PDB file of C-alpha atoms in Angstrom:
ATOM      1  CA  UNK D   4      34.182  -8.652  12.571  1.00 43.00           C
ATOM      2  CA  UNK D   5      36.802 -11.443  11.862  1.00 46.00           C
ATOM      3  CA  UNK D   6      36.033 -11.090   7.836  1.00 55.00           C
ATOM      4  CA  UNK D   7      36.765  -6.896   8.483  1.00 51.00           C
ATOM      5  CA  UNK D   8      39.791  -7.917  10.384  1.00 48.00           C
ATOM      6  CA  UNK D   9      40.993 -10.343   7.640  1.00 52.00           C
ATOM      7  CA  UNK D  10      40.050  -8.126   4.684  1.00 55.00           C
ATOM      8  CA  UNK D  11      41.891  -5.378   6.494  1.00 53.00           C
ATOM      9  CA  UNK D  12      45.226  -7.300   7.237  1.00 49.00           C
ATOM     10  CA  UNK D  13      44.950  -8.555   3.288  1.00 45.00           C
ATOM     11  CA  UNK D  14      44.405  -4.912   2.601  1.00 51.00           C
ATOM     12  CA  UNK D  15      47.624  -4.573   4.372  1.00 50.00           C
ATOM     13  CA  UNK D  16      49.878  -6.786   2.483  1.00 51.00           C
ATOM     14  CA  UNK D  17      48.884  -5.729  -0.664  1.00 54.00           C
ATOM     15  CA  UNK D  18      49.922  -2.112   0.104  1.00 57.00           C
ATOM     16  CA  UNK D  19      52.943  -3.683   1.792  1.00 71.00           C
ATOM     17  CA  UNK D  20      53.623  -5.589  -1.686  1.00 73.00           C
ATOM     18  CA  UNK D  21      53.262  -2.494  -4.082  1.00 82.00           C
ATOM     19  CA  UNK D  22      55.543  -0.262  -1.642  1.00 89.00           C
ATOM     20  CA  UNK D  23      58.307  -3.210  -1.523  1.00 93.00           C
ATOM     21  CA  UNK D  24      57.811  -3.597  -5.270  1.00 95.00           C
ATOM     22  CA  UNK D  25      57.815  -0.294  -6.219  1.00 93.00           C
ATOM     23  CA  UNK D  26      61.089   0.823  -4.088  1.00 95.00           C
ATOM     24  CA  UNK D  27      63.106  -2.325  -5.684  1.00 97.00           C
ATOM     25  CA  UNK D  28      62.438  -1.676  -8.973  1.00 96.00           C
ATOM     26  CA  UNK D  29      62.783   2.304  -8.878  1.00 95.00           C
ATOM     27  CA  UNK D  30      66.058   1.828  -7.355  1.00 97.00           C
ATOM     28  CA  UNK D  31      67.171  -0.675  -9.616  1.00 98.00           C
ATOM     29  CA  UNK D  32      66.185   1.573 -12.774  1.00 96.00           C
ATOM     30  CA  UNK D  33      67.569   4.776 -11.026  1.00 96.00           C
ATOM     31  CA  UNK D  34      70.752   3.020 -11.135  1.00 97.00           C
ATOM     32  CA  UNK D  35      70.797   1.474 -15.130  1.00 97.00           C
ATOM     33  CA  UNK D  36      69.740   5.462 -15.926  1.00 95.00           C
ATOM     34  CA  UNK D  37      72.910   6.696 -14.114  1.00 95.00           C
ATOM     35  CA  UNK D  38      75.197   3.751 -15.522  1.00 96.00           C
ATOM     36  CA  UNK D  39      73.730   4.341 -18.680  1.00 95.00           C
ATOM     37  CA  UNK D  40      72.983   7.845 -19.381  1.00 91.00           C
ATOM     38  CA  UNK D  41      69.509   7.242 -19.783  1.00 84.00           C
ATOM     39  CA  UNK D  42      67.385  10.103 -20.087  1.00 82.00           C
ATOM     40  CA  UNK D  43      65.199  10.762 -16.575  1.00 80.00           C
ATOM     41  CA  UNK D  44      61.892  12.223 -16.741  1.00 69.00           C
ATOM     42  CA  UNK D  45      61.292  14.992 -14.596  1.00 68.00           C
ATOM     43  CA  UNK D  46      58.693  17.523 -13.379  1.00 64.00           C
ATOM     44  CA  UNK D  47      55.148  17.210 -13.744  1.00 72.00           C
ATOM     45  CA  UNK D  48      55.519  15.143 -17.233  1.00 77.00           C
ATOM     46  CA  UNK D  49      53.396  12.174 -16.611  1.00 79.00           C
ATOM     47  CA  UNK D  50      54.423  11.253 -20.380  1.00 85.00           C
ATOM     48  CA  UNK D  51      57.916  11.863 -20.412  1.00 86.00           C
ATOM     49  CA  UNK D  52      58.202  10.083 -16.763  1.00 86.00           C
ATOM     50  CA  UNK D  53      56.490   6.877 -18.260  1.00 88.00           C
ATOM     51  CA  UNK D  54      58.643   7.467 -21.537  1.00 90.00           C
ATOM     52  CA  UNK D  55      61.906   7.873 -19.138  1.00 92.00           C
ATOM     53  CA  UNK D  56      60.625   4.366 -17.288  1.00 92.00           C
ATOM     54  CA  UNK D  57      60.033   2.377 -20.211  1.00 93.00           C
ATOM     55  CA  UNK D  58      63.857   3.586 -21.922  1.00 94.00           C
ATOM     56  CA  UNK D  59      65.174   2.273 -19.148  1.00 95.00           C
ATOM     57  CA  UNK D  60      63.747  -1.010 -18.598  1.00 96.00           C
ATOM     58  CA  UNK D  61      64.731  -1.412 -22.097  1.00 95.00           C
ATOM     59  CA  UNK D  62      68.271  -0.896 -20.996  1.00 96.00           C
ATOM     60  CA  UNK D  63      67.995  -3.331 -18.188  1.00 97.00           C
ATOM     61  CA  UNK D  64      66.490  -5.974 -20.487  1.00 96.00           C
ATOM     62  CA  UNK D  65      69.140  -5.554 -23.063  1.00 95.00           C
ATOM     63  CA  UNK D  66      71.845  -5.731 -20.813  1.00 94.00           C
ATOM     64  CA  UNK D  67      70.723  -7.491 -17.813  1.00 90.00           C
ATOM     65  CA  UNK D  68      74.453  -7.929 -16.407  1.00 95.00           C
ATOM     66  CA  UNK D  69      73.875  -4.477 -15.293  1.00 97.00           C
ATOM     67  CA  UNK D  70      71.806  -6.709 -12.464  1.00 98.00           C
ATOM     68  CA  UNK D  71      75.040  -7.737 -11.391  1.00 97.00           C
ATOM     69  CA  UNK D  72      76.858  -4.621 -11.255  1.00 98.00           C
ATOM     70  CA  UNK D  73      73.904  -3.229  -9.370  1.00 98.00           C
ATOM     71  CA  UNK D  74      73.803  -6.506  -6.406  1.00 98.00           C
ATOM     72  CA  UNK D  75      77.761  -5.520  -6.216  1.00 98.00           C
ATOM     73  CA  UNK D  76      77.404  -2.130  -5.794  1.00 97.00           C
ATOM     74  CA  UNK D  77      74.413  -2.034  -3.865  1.00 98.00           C
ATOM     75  CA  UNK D  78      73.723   1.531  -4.101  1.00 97.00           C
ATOM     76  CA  UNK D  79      70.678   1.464  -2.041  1.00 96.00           C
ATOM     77  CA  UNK D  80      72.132  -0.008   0.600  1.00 97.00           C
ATOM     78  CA  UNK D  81      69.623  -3.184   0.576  1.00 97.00           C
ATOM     79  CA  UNK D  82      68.995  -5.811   3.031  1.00 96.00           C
ATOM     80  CA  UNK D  83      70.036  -9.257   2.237  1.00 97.00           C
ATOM     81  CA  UNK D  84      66.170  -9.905   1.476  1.00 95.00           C
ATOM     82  CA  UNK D  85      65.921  -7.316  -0.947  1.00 96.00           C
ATOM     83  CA  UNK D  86      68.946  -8.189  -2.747  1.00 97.00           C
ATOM     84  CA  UNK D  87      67.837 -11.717  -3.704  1.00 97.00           C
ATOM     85  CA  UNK D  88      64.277 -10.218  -4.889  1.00 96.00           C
ATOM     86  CA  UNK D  89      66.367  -8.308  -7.551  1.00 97.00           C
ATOM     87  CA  UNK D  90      68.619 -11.299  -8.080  1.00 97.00           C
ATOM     88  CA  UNK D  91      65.328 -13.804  -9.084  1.00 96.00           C
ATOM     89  CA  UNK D  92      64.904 -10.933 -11.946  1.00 96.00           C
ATOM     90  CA  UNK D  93      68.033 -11.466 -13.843  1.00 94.00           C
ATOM     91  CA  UNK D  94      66.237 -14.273 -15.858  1.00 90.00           C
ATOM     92  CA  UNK D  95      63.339 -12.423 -16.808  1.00 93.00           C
ATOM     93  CA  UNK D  96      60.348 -14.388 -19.142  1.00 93.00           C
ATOM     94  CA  UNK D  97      59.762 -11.804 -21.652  1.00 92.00           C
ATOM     95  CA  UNK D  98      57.691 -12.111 -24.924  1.00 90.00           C
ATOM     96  CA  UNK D  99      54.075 -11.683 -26.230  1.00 90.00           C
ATOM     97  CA  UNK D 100      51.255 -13.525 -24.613  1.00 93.00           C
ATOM     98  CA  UNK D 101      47.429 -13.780 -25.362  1.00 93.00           C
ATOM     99  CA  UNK D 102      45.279 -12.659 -22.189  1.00 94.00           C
ATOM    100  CA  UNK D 103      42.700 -15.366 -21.554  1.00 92.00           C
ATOM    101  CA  UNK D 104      41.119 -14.355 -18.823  1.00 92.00           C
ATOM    102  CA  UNK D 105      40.664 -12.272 -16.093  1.00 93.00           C
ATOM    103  CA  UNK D 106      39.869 -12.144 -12.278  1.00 92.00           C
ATOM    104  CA  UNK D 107      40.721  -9.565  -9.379  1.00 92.00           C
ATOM    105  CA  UNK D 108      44.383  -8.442  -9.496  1.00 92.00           C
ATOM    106  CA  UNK D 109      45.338 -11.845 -11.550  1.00 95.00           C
ATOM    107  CA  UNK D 110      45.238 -12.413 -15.434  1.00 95.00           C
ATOM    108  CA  UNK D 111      46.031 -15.827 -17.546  1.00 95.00           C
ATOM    109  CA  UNK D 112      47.651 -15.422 -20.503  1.00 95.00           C
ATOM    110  CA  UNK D 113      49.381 -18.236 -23.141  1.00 93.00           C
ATOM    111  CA  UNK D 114      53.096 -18.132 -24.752  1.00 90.00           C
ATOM    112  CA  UNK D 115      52.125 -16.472 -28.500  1.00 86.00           C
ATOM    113  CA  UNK D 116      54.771 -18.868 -29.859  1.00 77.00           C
ATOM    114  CA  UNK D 117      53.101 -21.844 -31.344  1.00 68.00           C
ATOM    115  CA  UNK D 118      56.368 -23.519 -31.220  1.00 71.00           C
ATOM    116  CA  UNK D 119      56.353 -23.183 -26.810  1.00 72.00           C
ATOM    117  CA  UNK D 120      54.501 -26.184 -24.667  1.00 76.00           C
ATOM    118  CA  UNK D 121      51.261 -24.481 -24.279  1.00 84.00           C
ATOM    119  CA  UNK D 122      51.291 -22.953 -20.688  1.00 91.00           C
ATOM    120  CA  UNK D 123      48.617 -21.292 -18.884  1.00 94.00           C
ATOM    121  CA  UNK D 124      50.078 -18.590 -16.775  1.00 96.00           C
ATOM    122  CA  UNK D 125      48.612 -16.558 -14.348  1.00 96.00           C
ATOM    123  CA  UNK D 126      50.363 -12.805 -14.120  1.00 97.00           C
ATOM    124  CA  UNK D 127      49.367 -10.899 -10.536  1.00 95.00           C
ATOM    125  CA  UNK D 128      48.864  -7.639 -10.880  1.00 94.00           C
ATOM    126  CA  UNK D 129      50.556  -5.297  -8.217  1.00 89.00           C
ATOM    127  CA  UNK D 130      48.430  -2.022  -8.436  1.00 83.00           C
ATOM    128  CA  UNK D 131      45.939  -2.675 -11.162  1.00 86.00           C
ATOM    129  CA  UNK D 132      42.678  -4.648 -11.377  1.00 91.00           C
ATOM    130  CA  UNK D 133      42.798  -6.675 -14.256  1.00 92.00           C
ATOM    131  CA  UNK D 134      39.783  -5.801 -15.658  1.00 90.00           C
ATOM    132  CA  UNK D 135      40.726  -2.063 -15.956  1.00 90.00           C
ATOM    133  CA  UNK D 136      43.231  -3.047 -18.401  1.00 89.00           C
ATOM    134  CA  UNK D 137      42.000  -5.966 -20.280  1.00 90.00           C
ATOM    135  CA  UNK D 138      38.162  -5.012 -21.090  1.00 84.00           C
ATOM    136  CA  UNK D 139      38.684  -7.002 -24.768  1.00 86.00           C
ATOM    137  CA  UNK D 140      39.230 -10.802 -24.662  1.00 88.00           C
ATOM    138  CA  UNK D 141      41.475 -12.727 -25.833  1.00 90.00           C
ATOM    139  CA  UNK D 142      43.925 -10.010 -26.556  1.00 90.00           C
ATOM    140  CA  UNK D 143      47.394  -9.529 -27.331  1.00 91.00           C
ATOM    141  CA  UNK D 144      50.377  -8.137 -25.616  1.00 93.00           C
ATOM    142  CA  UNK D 145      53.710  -7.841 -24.956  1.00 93.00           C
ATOM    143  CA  UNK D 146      55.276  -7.908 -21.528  1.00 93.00           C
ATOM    144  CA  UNK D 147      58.362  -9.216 -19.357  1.00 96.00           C
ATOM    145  CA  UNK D 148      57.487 -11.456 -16.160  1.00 96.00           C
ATOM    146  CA  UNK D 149      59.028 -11.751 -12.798  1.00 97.00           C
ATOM    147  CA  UNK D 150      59.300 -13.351  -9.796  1.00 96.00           C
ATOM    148  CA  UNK D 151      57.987 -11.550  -6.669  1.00 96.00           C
ATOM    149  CA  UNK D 152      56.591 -12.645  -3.290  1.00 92.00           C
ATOM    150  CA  UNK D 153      55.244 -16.064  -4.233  1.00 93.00           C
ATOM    151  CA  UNK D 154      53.601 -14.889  -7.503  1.00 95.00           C
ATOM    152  CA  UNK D 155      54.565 -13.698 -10.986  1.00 97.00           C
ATOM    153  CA  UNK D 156      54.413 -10.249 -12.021  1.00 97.00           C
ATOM    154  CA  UNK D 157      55.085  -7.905 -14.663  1.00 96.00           C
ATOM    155  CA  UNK D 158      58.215  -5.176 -14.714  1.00 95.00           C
ATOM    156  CA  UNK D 159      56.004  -2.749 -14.480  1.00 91.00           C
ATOM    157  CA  UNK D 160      54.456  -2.022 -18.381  1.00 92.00           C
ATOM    158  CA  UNK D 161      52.013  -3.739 -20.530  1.00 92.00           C
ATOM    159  CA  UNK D 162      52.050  -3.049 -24.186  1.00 90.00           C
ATOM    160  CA  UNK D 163      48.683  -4.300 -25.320  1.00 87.00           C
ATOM    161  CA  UNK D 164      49.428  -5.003 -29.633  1.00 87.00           C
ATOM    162  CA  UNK D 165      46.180  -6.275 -30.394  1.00 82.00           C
ATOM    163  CA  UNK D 166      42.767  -6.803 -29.294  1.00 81.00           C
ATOM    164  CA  UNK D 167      40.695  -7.902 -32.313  1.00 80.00           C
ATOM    165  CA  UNK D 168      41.041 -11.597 -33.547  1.00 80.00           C
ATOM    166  CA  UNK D 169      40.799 -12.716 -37.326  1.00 79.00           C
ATOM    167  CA  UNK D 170      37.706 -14.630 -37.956  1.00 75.00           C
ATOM    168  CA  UNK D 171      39.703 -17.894 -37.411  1.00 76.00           C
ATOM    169  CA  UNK D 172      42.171 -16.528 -34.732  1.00 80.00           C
ATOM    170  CA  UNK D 173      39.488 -17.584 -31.533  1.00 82.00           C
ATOM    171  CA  UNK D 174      39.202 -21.530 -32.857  1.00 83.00           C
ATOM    172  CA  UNK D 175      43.709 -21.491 -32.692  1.00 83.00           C
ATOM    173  CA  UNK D 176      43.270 -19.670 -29.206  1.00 86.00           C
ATOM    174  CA  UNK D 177      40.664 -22.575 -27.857  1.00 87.00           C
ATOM    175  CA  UNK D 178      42.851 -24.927 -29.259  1.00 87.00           C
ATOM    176  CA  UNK D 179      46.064 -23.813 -27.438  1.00 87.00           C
ATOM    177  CA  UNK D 180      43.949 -23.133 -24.221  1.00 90.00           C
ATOM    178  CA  UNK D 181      43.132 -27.321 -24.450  1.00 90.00           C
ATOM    179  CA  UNK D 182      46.105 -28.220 -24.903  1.00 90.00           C
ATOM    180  CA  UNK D 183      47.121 -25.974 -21.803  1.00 91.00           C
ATOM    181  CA  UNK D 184      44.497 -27.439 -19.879  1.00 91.00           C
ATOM    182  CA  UNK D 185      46.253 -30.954 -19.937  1.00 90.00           C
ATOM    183  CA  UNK D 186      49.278 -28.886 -17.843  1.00 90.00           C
ATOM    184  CA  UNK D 187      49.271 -27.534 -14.677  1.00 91.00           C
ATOM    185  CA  UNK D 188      49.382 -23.637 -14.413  1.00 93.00           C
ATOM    186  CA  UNK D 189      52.474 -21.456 -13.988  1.00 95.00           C
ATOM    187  CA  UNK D 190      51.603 -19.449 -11.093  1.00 94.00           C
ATOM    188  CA  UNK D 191      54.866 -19.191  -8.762  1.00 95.00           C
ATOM    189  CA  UNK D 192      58.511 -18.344  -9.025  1.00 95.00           C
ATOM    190  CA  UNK D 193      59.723 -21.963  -9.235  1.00 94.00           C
ATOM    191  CA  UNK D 194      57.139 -22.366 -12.488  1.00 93.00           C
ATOM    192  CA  UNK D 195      58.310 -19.443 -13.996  1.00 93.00           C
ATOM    193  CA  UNK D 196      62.673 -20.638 -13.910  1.00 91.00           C
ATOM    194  CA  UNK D 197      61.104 -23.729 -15.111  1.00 88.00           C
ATOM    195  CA  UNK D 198      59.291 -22.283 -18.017  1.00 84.00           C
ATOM    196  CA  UNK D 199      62.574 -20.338 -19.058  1.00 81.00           C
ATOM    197  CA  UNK D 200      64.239 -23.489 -18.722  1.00 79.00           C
ATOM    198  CA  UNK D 201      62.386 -25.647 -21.017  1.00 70.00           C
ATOM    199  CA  UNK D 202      62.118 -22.221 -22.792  1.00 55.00           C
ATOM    200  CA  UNK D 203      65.732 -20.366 -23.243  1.00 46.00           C
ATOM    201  CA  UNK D 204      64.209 -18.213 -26.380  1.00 49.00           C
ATOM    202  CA  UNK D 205      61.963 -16.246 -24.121  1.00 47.00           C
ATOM    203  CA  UNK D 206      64.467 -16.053 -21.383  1.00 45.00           C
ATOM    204  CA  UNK D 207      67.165 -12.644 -21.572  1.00 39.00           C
ATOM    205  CA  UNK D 208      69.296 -14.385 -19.631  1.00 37.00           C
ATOM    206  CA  UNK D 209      69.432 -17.759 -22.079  1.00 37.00           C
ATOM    207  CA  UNK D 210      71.672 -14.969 -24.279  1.00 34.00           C
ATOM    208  CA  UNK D 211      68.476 -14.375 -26.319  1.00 37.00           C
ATOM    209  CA  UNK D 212      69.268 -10.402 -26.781  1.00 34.00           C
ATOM    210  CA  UNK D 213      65.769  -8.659 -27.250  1.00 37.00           C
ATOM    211  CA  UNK D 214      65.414  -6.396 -29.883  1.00 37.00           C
ATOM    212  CA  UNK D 215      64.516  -2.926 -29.256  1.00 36.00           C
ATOM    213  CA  UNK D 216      62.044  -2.097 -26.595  1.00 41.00           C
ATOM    214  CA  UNK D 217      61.797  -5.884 -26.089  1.00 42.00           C
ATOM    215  CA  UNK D 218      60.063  -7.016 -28.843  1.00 40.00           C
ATOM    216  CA  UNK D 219      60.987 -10.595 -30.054  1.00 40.00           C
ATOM    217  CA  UNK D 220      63.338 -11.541 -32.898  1.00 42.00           C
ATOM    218  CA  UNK D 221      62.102 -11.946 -36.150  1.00 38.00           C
ATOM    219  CA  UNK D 222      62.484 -15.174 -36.232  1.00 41.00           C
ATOM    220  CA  UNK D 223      60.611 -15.710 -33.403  1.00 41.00           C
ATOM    221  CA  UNK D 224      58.157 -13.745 -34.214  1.00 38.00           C
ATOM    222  CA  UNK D 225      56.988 -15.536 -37.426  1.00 40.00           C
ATOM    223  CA  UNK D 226      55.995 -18.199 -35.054  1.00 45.00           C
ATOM    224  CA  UNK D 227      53.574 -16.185 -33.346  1.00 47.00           C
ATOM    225  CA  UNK D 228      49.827 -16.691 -32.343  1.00 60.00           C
ATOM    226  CA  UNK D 229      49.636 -12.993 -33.454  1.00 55.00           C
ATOM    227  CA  UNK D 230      48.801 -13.980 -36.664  1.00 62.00           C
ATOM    228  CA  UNK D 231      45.379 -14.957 -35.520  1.00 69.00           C
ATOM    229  CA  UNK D 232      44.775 -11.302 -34.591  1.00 73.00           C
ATOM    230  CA  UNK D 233      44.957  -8.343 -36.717  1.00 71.00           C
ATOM    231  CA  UNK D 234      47.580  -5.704 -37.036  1.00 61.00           C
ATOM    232  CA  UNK D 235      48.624  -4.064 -33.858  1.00 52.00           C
ATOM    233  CA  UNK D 236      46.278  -1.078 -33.592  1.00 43.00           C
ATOM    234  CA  UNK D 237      46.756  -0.364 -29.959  1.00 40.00           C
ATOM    235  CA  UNK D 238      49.984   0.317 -29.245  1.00 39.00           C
ATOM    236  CA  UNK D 239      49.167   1.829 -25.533  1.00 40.00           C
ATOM    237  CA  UNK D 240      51.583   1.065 -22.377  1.00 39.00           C
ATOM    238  CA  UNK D 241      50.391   0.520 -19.244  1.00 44.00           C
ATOM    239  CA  UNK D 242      51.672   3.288 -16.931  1.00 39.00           C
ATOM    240  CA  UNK D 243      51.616   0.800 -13.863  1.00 46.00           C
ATOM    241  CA  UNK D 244      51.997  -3.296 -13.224  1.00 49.00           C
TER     242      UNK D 244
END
């Protein structure tokens, strides 16, 4: 009976964590569409909803002062609580990573740039199982990570690029993974500021501006471990973090 109890009351909190999640970061968007003009998806258009979503995280990335404007204004009439949750996100970690593993609602992916300290971090997922998205590994993909509750999470999409390695792409990957092994894991809030940090490329509020829809600059990009997979081929968002 105690393990029902237990599983229950964790059962709880999760559902607790997705609503709290969810309400932050639709309000927050809601607002960077209306200061904007982004377009809103409407209706019954699962498509165009996710398409309207993913403009305007794009927006927020690009111009994450509009954090600011929106902890000033406080449209949503927050509690003090909520208000530094959306504070923690105005220096996002955003980038590609390759996904090394899986387990439950948590995945552990590496920085793609060669040229980072190799990092193990491990993403929590707040709706999804990890396995539902990630059924190839390693793969590649292209996210933005925040703080929230204790963990790291995603802003809410996951653009998997890649998820076929060259022939030699797996021995760089084990490599990288060793090297990460001699470091301990970024897995909370306090590891993540400390990885963008030691890290101000991957950080949008270092004044790296990402290019459009958040991909990384060129420059950075020739430094990528995504030259140990082949070319993008699928170039599917996740709907949901």
């Amino acid at each position: 009976m105690t393990n029902k109890r237990t599983d229950k009351a964790a059962n709880d909190d999760a559902l607790r964590g997705e609503a709290s999640f969810l309400r932050l970061m639709k309000a927050l968007l809601a607002f960077v569409m209306e200061r904007t003009g982004a377009p809103r998806g409407q209706g019954r258009n699962l498509q165009a909803r996710i398409a309207a979503t993913s403009d305007a995280l794009d927006r927020l990335w690009a111009a994450p002062q509009l954090i600011n404007e929106f902890l000033a204004e406080n449209p949503a009439d927050f509690d003090e609580r909520d208000l530094a949750t959306i504070a923690s996100w105005r220096t996002p970690v955003m980038g590609r990573f390759v996904v090394t593993g899986v387990q439950g609602k948590r995945f552990a992916c590496l920085p793609a740039d060669v040229g980072a300290p190799p990092r193990l971090i491990i993403v929590k997922l707040i709706r999804r199982e990890a396995d539902e998205l990630f059924r190839a590994i390693p793969c590649l993909i292209e996210l933005v990570l925040l703080p929230f509750r204790g963990s790291i999470v995603t802003d809410g999409r996951i653009r998997r690029l890649s998820s076929a390695a060259k022939p030699g792409g797996t021995l760089v990957i084990e490599n990288r993974l060793r090297l990460a092994a001699l470091h301990r894991l970024i897995q909370t809030p306090s590891d993540l500021a400390e990885l963008a940090q030691s890290d101000p490329e991957k950080s949008a509020g270092h004044g790296c501006a990402a290019s459009p829809r958040g991909s990384p600059t060129p420059q950075h990009a020739r430094a990528m471990l995504n030259a140990s997979f082949t070319s993008p081929h699928d170039n599917k968002e996740g709907a949901s973090p």
